[in-house]
PDB file of C-alpha atoms and ligand atoms in Angstrom:
ATOM      1  CA  MET A   1      -0.004   0.002  -0.005  1.00  0.00           C
ATOM      2  CA  THR A   2       1.357   3.455  -0.887  1.00  0.00           C
ATOM      3  CA  ASN A   3       1.283   6.399   1.488  1.00  0.00           C
ATOM      4  CA  LEU A   4      -1.508   7.950  -0.592  1.00  0.00           C
ATOM      5  CA  ASP A   5      -3.529   4.715  -0.220  1.00  0.00           C
ATOM      6  CA  LEU A   6      -3.057   4.936   3.555  1.00  0.00           C
ATOM      7  CA  TYR A   7      -4.316   8.573   3.390  1.00  0.00           C
ATOM      8  CA  ALA A   8      -7.327   7.260   1.464  1.00  0.00           C
ATOM      9  CA  LYS A   9      -8.023   4.581   4.103  1.00  0.00           C
ATOM     10  CA  ALA A  10      -7.726   7.144   6.938  1.00  0.00           C
ATOM     11  CA  GLU A  11      -9.476  10.184   5.386  1.00  0.00           C
ATOM     12  CA  HIS A  12     -12.920   9.474   6.865  1.00  0.00           C
ATOM     13  CA  LEU A  13     -11.413   9.659  10.362  1.00  0.00           C
ATOM     14  CA  LEU A  14      -9.857  13.091   9.892  1.00  0.00           C
ATOM     15  CA  GLY A  15     -13.057  15.071  10.380  1.00  0.00           C
ATOM     16  CA  ILE A  16     -12.554  17.182   7.266  1.00  0.00           C
ATOM     17  CA  GLU A  17     -15.987  16.771   5.649  1.00  0.00           C
ATOM     18  CA  GLU A  18     -17.174  20.292   6.558  1.00  0.00           C
ATOM     19  CA  ALA A  19     -13.951  21.921   5.308  1.00  0.00           C
ATOM     20  CA  THR A  20     -14.106  19.880   2.110  1.00  0.00           C
ATOM     21  CA  GLU A  21     -17.690  21.038   1.424  1.00  0.00           C
ATOM     22  CA  ALA A  22     -16.654  24.660   2.073  1.00  0.00           C
ATOM     23  CA  LEU A  23     -13.804  24.320  -0.394  1.00  0.00           C
ATOM     24  CA  TYR A  24     -16.104  22.766  -3.016  1.00  0.00           C
ATOM     25  CA  ASP A  25     -18.464  25.766  -2.577  1.00  0.00           C
ATOM     26  CA  LEU A  26     -15.590  28.167  -3.203  1.00  0.00           C
ATOM     27  CA  TYR A  27     -14.354  26.333  -6.330  1.00  0.00           C
ATOM     28  CA  ARG A  28     -17.856  26.054  -7.703  1.00  0.00           C
ATOM     29  CA  SER A  29     -18.541  29.749  -7.259  1.00  0.00           C
ATOM     30  CA  GLU A  30     -15.184  30.640  -8.903  1.00  0.00           C
ATOM     31  CA  LEU A  31     -15.967  28.379 -11.860  1.00  0.00           C
ATOM     32  CA  ASP A  32     -19.346  30.049 -12.233  1.00  0.00           C
ATOM     33  CA  SER A  33     -17.650  33.006 -13.974  1.00  0.00           C
ATOM     34  CA  TYR A  34     -16.317  30.739 -16.755  1.00  0.00           C
ATOM     35  CA  GLU A  35     -18.137  28.766 -19.382  1.00  0.00           C
ATOM     36  CA  VAL A  36     -17.149  25.244 -18.291  1.00  0.00           C
ATOM     37  CA  LYS A  37     -18.324  22.244 -20.276  1.00  0.00           C
ATOM     38  CA  THR A  38     -15.393  19.929 -19.520  1.00  0.00           C
ATOM     39  CA  LEU A  39     -13.562  19.643 -16.212  1.00  0.00           C
ATOM     40  CA  LEU A  40     -10.485  17.693 -15.168  1.00  0.00           C
ATOM     41  CA  ASP A  41     -10.156  17.109 -11.390  1.00  0.00           C
ATOM     42  CA  VAL A  42      -6.541  16.250 -10.562  1.00  0.00           C
ATOM     43  CA  GLY A  43      -6.204  14.553  -7.172  1.00  0.00           C
ATOM     44  CA  CYS A  44      -9.924  13.945  -7.353  1.00  0.00           C
ATOM     45  CA  GLY A  45     -10.028  11.756  -4.221  1.00  0.00           C
ATOM     46  CA  ARG A  46     -13.433  10.127  -3.778  1.00  0.00           C
ATOM     47  CA  GLY A  47     -14.949  12.298  -6.522  1.00  0.00           C
ATOM     48  CA  GLY A  48     -17.148  14.604  -4.433  1.00  0.00           C
ATOM     49  CA  PHE A  49     -16.384  17.679  -6.507  1.00  0.00           C
ATOM     50  CA  MET A  50     -16.953  15.835  -9.786  1.00  0.00           C
ATOM     51  CA  ARG A  51     -20.358  14.704  -8.539  1.00  0.00           C
ATOM     52  CA  ARG A  52     -21.274  18.340  -7.840  1.00  0.00           C
ATOM     53  CA  MET A  53     -20.114  19.619 -11.187  1.00  0.00           C
ATOM     54  CA  MET A  54     -21.819  16.770 -13.070  1.00  0.00           C
ATOM     55  CA  SER A  55     -25.117  17.804 -11.466  1.00  0.00           C
ATOM     56  CA  ASP A  56     -24.501  21.204 -13.116  1.00  0.00           C
ATOM     57  CA  GLY A  57     -24.185  19.463 -16.498  1.00  0.00           C
ATOM     58  CA  VAL A  58     -20.380  19.536 -16.708  1.00  0.00           C
ATOM     59  CA  THR A  59     -18.536  16.535 -18.211  1.00  0.00           C
ATOM     60  CA  CYS A  60     -15.940  15.487 -15.594  1.00  0.00           C
ATOM     61  CA  LYS A  61     -12.838  13.394 -15.615  1.00  0.00           C
ATOM     62  CA  GLY A  62     -10.767  12.655 -12.520  1.00  0.00           C
ATOM     63  CA  VAL A  63      -7.278  11.373 -11.877  1.00  0.00           C
ATOM     64  CA  ASP A  64      -5.684  10.401  -8.613  1.00  0.00           C
ATOM     65  CA  LEU A  65      -2.466   8.553  -7.725  1.00  0.00           C
ATOM     66  CA  SER A  66      -4.293   6.443  -5.141  1.00  0.00           C
ATOM     67  CA  ASN A  67      -5.920   3.295  -6.510  1.00  0.00           C
ATOM     68  CA  ILE A  68      -8.236   3.175  -3.505  1.00  0.00           C
ATOM     69  CA  MET A  69      -9.586   6.669  -4.325  1.00  0.00           C
ATOM     70  CA  VAL A  70      -9.993   5.829  -8.033  1.00  0.00           C
ATOM     71  CA  ASP A  71     -11.767   2.536  -7.309  1.00  0.00           C
ATOM     72  CA  GLU A  72     -14.278   4.421  -5.081  1.00  0.00           C
ATOM     73  CA  CYS A  73     -14.922   6.892  -7.908  1.00  0.00           C
ATOM     74  CA  LYS A  74     -15.473   4.073 -10.375  1.00  0.00           C
ATOM     75  CA  LEU A  75     -17.912   2.377  -7.993  1.00  0.00           C
ATOM     76  CA  GLN A  76     -20.016   5.534  -8.151  1.00  0.00           C
ATOM     77  CA  GLY A  77     -19.883   5.455 -11.963  1.00  0.00           C
ATOM     78  CA  LEU A  78     -17.436   8.344 -12.232  1.00  0.00           C
ATOM     79  CA  ASP A  79     -14.840   8.606 -14.985  1.00  0.00           C
ATOM     80  CA  ALA A  80     -11.579   8.320 -13.039  1.00  0.00           C
ATOM     81  CA  GLU A  81      -8.112   6.887 -13.669  1.00  0.00           C
ATOM     82  CA  CYS A  82      -5.067   6.167 -11.538  1.00  0.00           C
ATOM     83  CA  ILE A  83      -2.552   7.861 -13.867  1.00  0.00           C
ATOM     84  CA  ASP A  84      -0.241  10.839 -13.769  1.00  0.00           C
ATOM     85  CA  VAL A  85      -1.719  14.085 -15.111  1.00  0.00           C
ATOM     86  CA  SER A  86       0.836  14.065 -17.971  1.00  0.00           C
ATOM     87  CA  GLN A  87      -0.772  10.843 -19.328  1.00  0.00           C
ATOM     88  CA  ILE A  88      -4.241  12.223 -19.823  1.00  0.00           C
ATOM     89  CA  ASP A  89      -5.653  12.657 -23.324  1.00  0.00           C
ATOM     90  CA  GLY A  90      -7.542  15.697 -24.518  1.00  0.00           C
ATOM     91  CA  LYS A  91      -7.973  19.271 -23.391  1.00  0.00           C
ATOM     92  CA  TYR A  92     -10.274  20.767 -20.776  1.00  0.00           C
ATOM     93  CA  ASP A  93     -12.076  24.105 -20.213  1.00  0.00           C
ATOM     94  CA  ALA A  94     -11.243  23.921 -16.520  1.00  0.00           C
ATOM     95  CA  ILE A  95      -8.802  21.975 -14.367  1.00  0.00           C
ATOM     96  CA  VAL A  96      -8.885  21.901 -10.557  1.00  0.00           C
ATOM     97  CA  ALA A  97      -6.541  20.460  -7.899  1.00  0.00           C
ATOM     98  CA  ILE A  98      -8.551  20.715  -4.649  1.00  0.00           C
ATOM     99  CA  PHE A  99      -7.436  20.474  -1.027  1.00  0.00           C
ATOM    100  CA  ASP A 100      -3.655  20.516  -0.733  1.00  0.00           C
ATOM    101  CA  VAL A 101      -2.901  18.538  -3.925  1.00  0.00           C
ATOM    102  CA  LEU A 102      -0.131  21.007  -4.958  1.00  0.00           C
ATOM    103  CA  ASN A 103       1.419  20.727  -1.483  1.00  0.00           C
ATOM    104  CA  PHE A 104       1.968  17.010  -2.031  1.00  0.00           C
ATOM    105  CA  LEU A 105       4.624  17.863  -4.690  1.00  0.00           C
ATOM    106  CA  ASP A 106       8.176  19.107  -4.149  1.00  0.00           C
ATOM    107  CA  LYS A 107       9.381  22.006  -6.320  1.00  0.00           C
ATOM    108  CA  ASP A 108      10.717  19.896  -9.244  1.00  0.00           C
ATOM    109  CA  ALA A 109       7.652  17.657  -9.359  1.00  0.00           C
ATOM    110  CA  LEU A 110       5.389  20.698  -9.066  1.00  0.00           C
ATOM    111  CA  LEU A 111       6.989  22.419 -12.047  1.00  0.00           C
ATOM    112  CA  LYS A 112       6.502  19.306 -14.185  1.00  0.00           C
ATOM    113  CA  PHE A 113       2.919  18.965 -12.879  1.00  0.00           C
ATOM    114  CA  LEU A 114       2.069  22.595 -13.735  1.00  0.00           C
ATOM    115  CA  ASP A 115       3.548  22.219 -17.260  1.00  0.00           C
ATOM    116  CA  ALA A 116       1.427  19.086 -17.776  1.00  0.00           C
ATOM    117  CA  ILE A 117      -1.654  21.027 -16.572  1.00  0.00           C
ATOM    118  CA  ALA A 118      -0.940  23.832 -19.092  1.00  0.00           C
ATOM    119  CA  GLU A 119      -0.736  21.253 -21.853  1.00  0.00           C
ATOM    120  CA  LYS A 120      -4.175  19.799 -20.971  1.00  0.00           C
ATOM    121  CA  LEU A 121      -5.815  23.248 -20.719  1.00  0.00           C
ATOM    122  CA  ASP A 122      -7.788  24.768 -23.561  1.00  0.00           C
ATOM    123  CA  ASP A 123      -6.351  28.095 -24.811  1.00  0.00           C
ATOM    124  CA  ASN A 124      -9.019  30.022 -22.828  1.00  0.00           C
ATOM    125  CA  GLY A 125      -9.172  27.529 -19.977  1.00  0.00           C
ATOM    126  CA  VAL A 126      -8.720  28.121 -16.285  1.00  0.00           C
ATOM    127  CA  PHE A 127      -6.757  26.172 -13.661  1.00  0.00           C
ATOM    128  CA  ILE A 128      -7.759  26.609 -10.002  1.00  0.00           C
ATOM    129  CA  ALA A 129      -5.856  25.152  -7.067  1.00  0.00           C
ATOM    130  CA  ASP A 130      -5.297  25.839  -3.355  1.00  0.00           C
ATOM    131  CA  VAL A 131      -2.156  25.825  -1.282  1.00  0.00           C
ATOM    132  CA  ASN A 132      -1.549  26.058   2.413  1.00  0.00           C
ATOM    133  CA  THR A 133      -0.062  29.306   3.733  1.00  0.00           C
ATOM    134  CA  LEU A 134       2.882  29.213   6.128  1.00  0.00           C
ATOM    135  CA  TYR A 135       0.358  29.849   8.884  1.00  0.00           C
ATOM    136  CA  GLY A 136      -1.759  26.953   7.667  1.00  0.00           C
ATOM    137  CA  PHE A 137       1.217  24.650   7.983  1.00  0.00           C
ATOM    138  CA  SER A 138       2.821  25.868  11.187  1.00  0.00           C
ATOM    139  CA  ASP A 139      -0.263  26.747  13.261  1.00  0.00           C
ATOM    140  CA  VAL A 140      -3.109  24.657  11.832  1.00  0.00           C
ATOM    141  CA  ALA A 141      -1.651  21.433  10.416  1.00  0.00           C
ATOM    142  CA  GLU A 142       1.197  20.821  12.891  1.00  0.00           C
ATOM    143  CA  GLY A 143       0.365  18.745  15.951  1.00  0.00           C
ATOM    144  CA  THR A 144      -1.117  15.421  16.985  1.00  0.00           C
ATOM    145  CA  MET A 145      -4.644  14.099  16.811  1.00  0.00           C
ATOM    146  CA  SER A 146      -6.352  10.745  17.132  1.00  0.00           C
ATOM    147  CA  SER A 147      -9.739   9.425  16.198  1.00  0.00           C
ATOM    148  CA  GLU A 148     -11.489   6.103  16.367  1.00  0.00           C
ATOM    149  CA  ASN A 149     -14.611   4.141  15.659  1.00  0.00           C
ATOM    150  CA  GLU A 150     -15.611   0.525  16.421  1.00  0.00           C
ATOM    151  CA  LYS A 151     -13.206  -0.959  13.916  1.00  0.00           C
ATOM    152  CA  GLU A 152     -10.450   1.626  13.504  1.00  0.00           C
ATOM    153  CA  PHE A 153      -8.024   3.740  15.487  1.00  0.00           C
ATOM    154  CA  LEU A 154      -6.024   6.522  13.826  1.00  0.00           C
ATOM    155  CA  ASN A 155      -3.160   8.598  15.154  1.00  0.00           C
ATOM    156  CA  VAL A 156      -1.789  11.513  13.120  1.00  0.00           C
ATOM    157  CA  ASP A 157       1.408  13.230  14.113  1.00  0.00           C
ATOM    158  CA  ALA A 158       2.570  16.201  12.048  1.00  0.00           C
ATOM    159  CA  VAL A 159       5.784  18.179  12.373  1.00  0.00           C
ATOM    160  CA  PHE A 160       6.555  21.275  10.285  1.00  0.00           C
ATOM    161  CA  GLU A 161      10.261  21.954   9.778  1.00  0.00           C
ATOM    162  CA  ASN A 162      12.342  23.495   6.970  1.00  0.00           C
ATOM    163  CA  ASN A 163       9.193  24.301   4.976  1.00  0.00           C
ATOM    164  CA  GLU A 164       8.078  20.632   4.999  1.00  0.00           C
ATOM    165  CA  LEU A 165       5.179  19.121   6.908  1.00  0.00           C
ATOM    166  CA  HIS A 166       5.899  15.473   7.776  1.00  0.00           C
ATOM    167  CA  THR A 167       2.692  13.733   8.779  1.00  0.00           C
ATOM    168  CA  LYS A 168       2.915  10.220  10.198  1.00  0.00           C
ATOM    169  CA  PHE A 169      -0.311   8.256   9.902  1.00  0.00           C
ATOM    170  CA  THR A 170      -0.764   5.173  12.094  1.00  0.00           C
ATOM    171  CA  LEU A 171      -3.962   3.215  11.473  1.00  0.00           C
ATOM    172  CA  PHE A 172      -5.092   0.102  13.368  1.00  0.00           C
ATOM    173  CA  HIS A 173      -7.861  -1.752  11.571  1.00  0.00           C
ATOM    174  CA  LYS A 174      -9.845  -4.563  13.234  1.00  0.00           C
ATOM    175  CA  ASP A 175     -10.150  -7.572  10.906  1.00  0.00           C
ATOM    176  CA  GLU A 176     -12.970 -10.126  10.762  1.00  0.00           C
ATOM    177  CA  ASP A 177     -11.161 -12.348  13.322  1.00  0.00           C
ATOM    178  CA  GLU A 178     -11.012  -9.400  15.763  1.00  0.00           C
ATOM    179  CA  ARG A 179      -7.226  -8.971  15.256  1.00  0.00           C
ATOM    180  CA  PHE A 180      -5.805  -5.605  14.451  1.00  0.00           C
ATOM    181  CA  THR A 181      -3.668  -4.864  11.405  1.00  0.00           C
ATOM    182  CA  LYS A 182      -1.374  -1.875  11.731  1.00  0.00           C
ATOM    183  CA  TYR A 183      -0.615   0.424   8.809  1.00  0.00           C
ATOM    184  CA  GLN A 184       1.924   3.211   9.126  1.00  0.00           C
ATOM    185  CA  ASP A 185       3.413   5.679   6.653  1.00  0.00           C
ATOM    186  CA  THR A 186       4.434   9.297   6.301  1.00  0.00           C
ATOM    187  CA  ILE A 187       3.199  11.925   3.853  1.00  0.00           C
ATOM    188  CA  ILE A 188       5.372  14.954   3.179  1.00  0.00           C
ATOM    189  CA  GLN A 189       3.754  18.209   2.193  1.00  0.00           C
ATOM    190  CA  TYR A 190       5.808  21.122   0.886  1.00  0.00           C
ATOM    191  CA  PHE A 191       5.238  24.813   1.524  1.00  0.00           C
ATOM    192  CA  HIS A 192       5.411  26.884  -1.676  1.00  0.00           C
ATOM    193  CA  LYS A 193       5.677  30.666  -1.834  1.00  0.00           C
ATOM    194  CA  ILE A 194       3.277  32.583  -4.068  1.00  0.00           C
ATOM    195  CA  GLN A 195       6.325  34.025  -5.909  1.00  0.00           C
ATOM    196  CA  PHE A 196       7.109  30.483  -7.099  1.00  0.00           C
ATOM    197  CA  PHE A 197       3.751  30.339  -8.891  1.00  0.00           C
ATOM    198  CA  GLU A 198       4.236  33.819 -10.397  1.00  0.00           C
ATOM    199  CA  LYS A 199       7.357  32.587 -12.157  1.00  0.00           C
ATOM    200  CA  VAL A 200       5.865  29.486 -13.849  1.00  0.00           C
ATOM    201  CA  LYS A 201       6.456  29.754 -17.598  1.00  0.00           C
ATOM    202  CA  SER A 202       3.520  27.774 -18.913  1.00  0.00           C
ATOM    203  CA  LEU A 203       0.817  29.258 -16.670  1.00  0.00           C
ATOM    204  CA  LYS A 204      -0.007  32.856 -15.655  1.00  0.00           C
ATOM    205  CA  LEU A 205      -1.249  33.478 -12.131  1.00  0.00           C
ATOM    206  CA  VAL A 206      -4.185  35.832 -12.764  1.00  0.00           C
ATOM    207  CA  ASP A 207      -5.739  35.974  -9.270  1.00  0.00           C
ATOM    208  CA  LYS A 208      -5.083  34.813  -5.744  1.00  0.00           C
ATOM    209  CA  GLN A 209      -7.214  34.955  -2.589  1.00  0.00           C
ATOM    210  CA  THR A 210      -5.997  34.098   0.862  1.00  0.00           C
ATOM    211  CA  PHE A 211      -8.856  32.788   3.024  1.00  0.00           C
ATOM    212  CA  SER A 212      -9.611  30.930   6.222  1.00  0.00           C
ATOM    213  CA  LEU A 213     -10.680  27.321   5.935  1.00  0.00           C
ATOM    214  CA  TYR A 214     -10.140  26.179   9.541  1.00  0.00           C
ATOM    215  CA  ASP A 215      -8.496  29.174  11.096  1.00  0.00           C
ATOM    216  CA  GLU A 216      -7.076  32.588  10.207  1.00  0.00           C
ATOM    217  CA  LEU A 217      -5.775  32.865   6.602  1.00  0.00           C
ATOM    218  CA  ASP A 218      -4.607  29.281   6.353  1.00  0.00           C
ATOM    219  CA  LYS A 219      -5.075  28.788   2.599  1.00  0.00           C
ATOM    220  CA  THR A 220      -4.604  30.610  -0.696  1.00  0.00           C
ATOM    221  CA  LEU A 221      -6.709  29.993  -3.788  1.00  0.00           C
ATOM    222  CA  LEU A 222      -4.698  30.347  -7.003  1.00  0.00           C
ATOM    223  CA  ILE A 223      -6.274  31.007 -10.374  1.00  0.00           C
ATOM    224  CA  PHE A 224      -4.199  30.486 -13.537  1.00  0.00           C
ATOM    225  CA  LYS A 225      -4.712  30.967 -17.238  1.00  0.00           C
ATOM    226  CA  LYS A 226      -2.542  29.482 -19.955  1.00  0.00           C
ATOM    227  CA  ARG A 227       0.296  31.737 -21.084  1.00  0.00           C
ATOM    228  CA  ALA A 228       0.068  32.746 -24.748  1.00  0.00           C
TER     229      ALA A 228
HETATM  230  C1  SAM B 301      -6.366  15.883   0.553  1.00  0.00           C
HETATM  231  S1  SAM B 301      -6.811  14.831  -0.750  1.00  0.00           S
HETATM  232  C2  SAM B 301      -8.064  15.802  -1.591  1.00  0.00           C
HETATM  233  C3  SAM B 301      -8.969  14.952  -2.469  1.00  0.00           C
HETATM  234  C4  SAM B 301     -10.052  15.717  -3.229  1.00  0.00           C
HETATM  235  N1  SAM B 301      -9.485  16.722  -4.139  1.00  0.00           N
HETATM  236  C5  SAM B 301     -11.016  16.365  -2.312  1.00  0.00           C
HETATM  237  O1  SAM B 301     -11.059  17.585  -2.286  1.00  0.00           O
HETATM  238  O2  SAM B 301     -11.727  15.650  -1.622  1.00  0.00           O
HETATM  239  C6  SAM B 301      -5.425  14.948  -1.865  1.00  0.00           C
HETATM  240  C7  SAM B 301      -5.545  13.924  -2.997  1.00  0.00           C
HETATM  241  O3  SAM B 301      -4.477  14.173  -3.947  1.00  0.00           O
HETATM  242  C8  SAM B 301      -4.016  12.942  -4.429  1.00  0.00           C
HETATM  243  N2  SAM B 301      -2.675  13.182  -4.987  1.00  0.00           N
HETATM  244  C9  SAM B 301      -1.547  13.531  -4.375  1.00  0.00           C
HETATM  245  N3  SAM B 301      -0.587  13.786  -5.262  1.00  0.00           N
HETATM  246  C10 SAM B 301      -1.112  13.617  -6.483  1.00  0.00           C
HETATM  247  C11 SAM B 301      -0.613  13.760  -7.817  1.00  0.00           C
HETATM  248  N4  SAM B 301       0.643  14.100  -8.081  1.00  0.00           N
HETATM  249  N5  SAM B 301      -1.467  13.496  -8.826  1.00  0.00           N
HETATM  250  C12 SAM B 301      -2.749  13.154  -8.587  1.00  0.00           C
HETATM  251  N6  SAM B 301      -3.270  12.998  -7.348  1.00  0.00           N
HETATM  252  C13 SAM B 301      -2.465  13.244  -6.328  1.00  0.00           C
HETATM  253  C14 SAM B 301      -4.045  12.015  -3.202  1.00  0.00           C
HETATM  254  O4  SAM B 301      -4.077  10.667  -3.513  1.00  0.00           O
HETATM  255  C15 SAM B 301      -5.382  12.493  -2.550  1.00  0.00           C
HETATM  256  O5  SAM B 301      -6.456  11.744  -3.019  1.00  0.00           O
END
C-alpha cells in the first residue's frame, strides 16, 4: 500500500467533511464566472467535486495517484483513472486540484505537474488550485490528533520543519477475526511561496485569494490561465 492509499483509508477519520464542502463551494462559485463544459479534477479523491459539477451538466474526468480513491470513484460510476496528469488525453475548459494537492509535490515535481496542466488546458481555460499558507502549515496542520470508531483507530502526528510538513499516519484496523492490522506511513507536504507560482512559464497566475478554511488565513486559492 502506498502512503496515498493509507491517506485514502484514513481520510474518513480526519473530520474534514465540513472543510471539504466549504472548499467545493468556493471552487464552484469561482468556476461560475467561466463557461465550463469539460472539467479535469486532478487529485480527485473520492470524486465529491466531480459529482457536484456533473449535477451542473459539466462533463468531468478525474485522476488520482491512489488506486483506492480511483476505485471508489469508479464504484459511483465516475470517470476516473489512476494515472499521472501528464498521461491524460484531450484538453479541458477547466482543471482543478482541490485540497492541498499541490502541497503534495516538491518544487521539481510541481513544475513538471504545472507544465502538464498547461498542456491539458484549452487556450481560454482556467486552472484553479489551493495551497496552504505558512500559517496553515505551522499553526493549523502541525500537531497530533487521534480518532477512532468501532473498527479503527487513527493517530496523526505532524511536524513542520524547513518548509516541510511530515505527517505520520498510524492506522489500526480490526479484521474479521477481531485482530488488528497496523498500517503506518508518512506523507510529506511542501510549503510553496506565491512568488514560485508567479514565475511559472507555462501558466499565468491571474488571481489569488487568501482565506480561512479552519483558522485565520490558512489557505490561498490560486487562479491560472494558460500563457500565450
Ligand atoms: C487531501 S486529498 C483531496 C482529495 C479531493 N481533491 C477532495 O477535495 O476531496 C489529496 C488527494 O491528492 C491525491 N494526490 C496527491 N498527489 C497527487 C498527484 N501528483 N497527482 C494526482 N493525485 C495526487 C491524493 O491521492 C489524494 O487523493
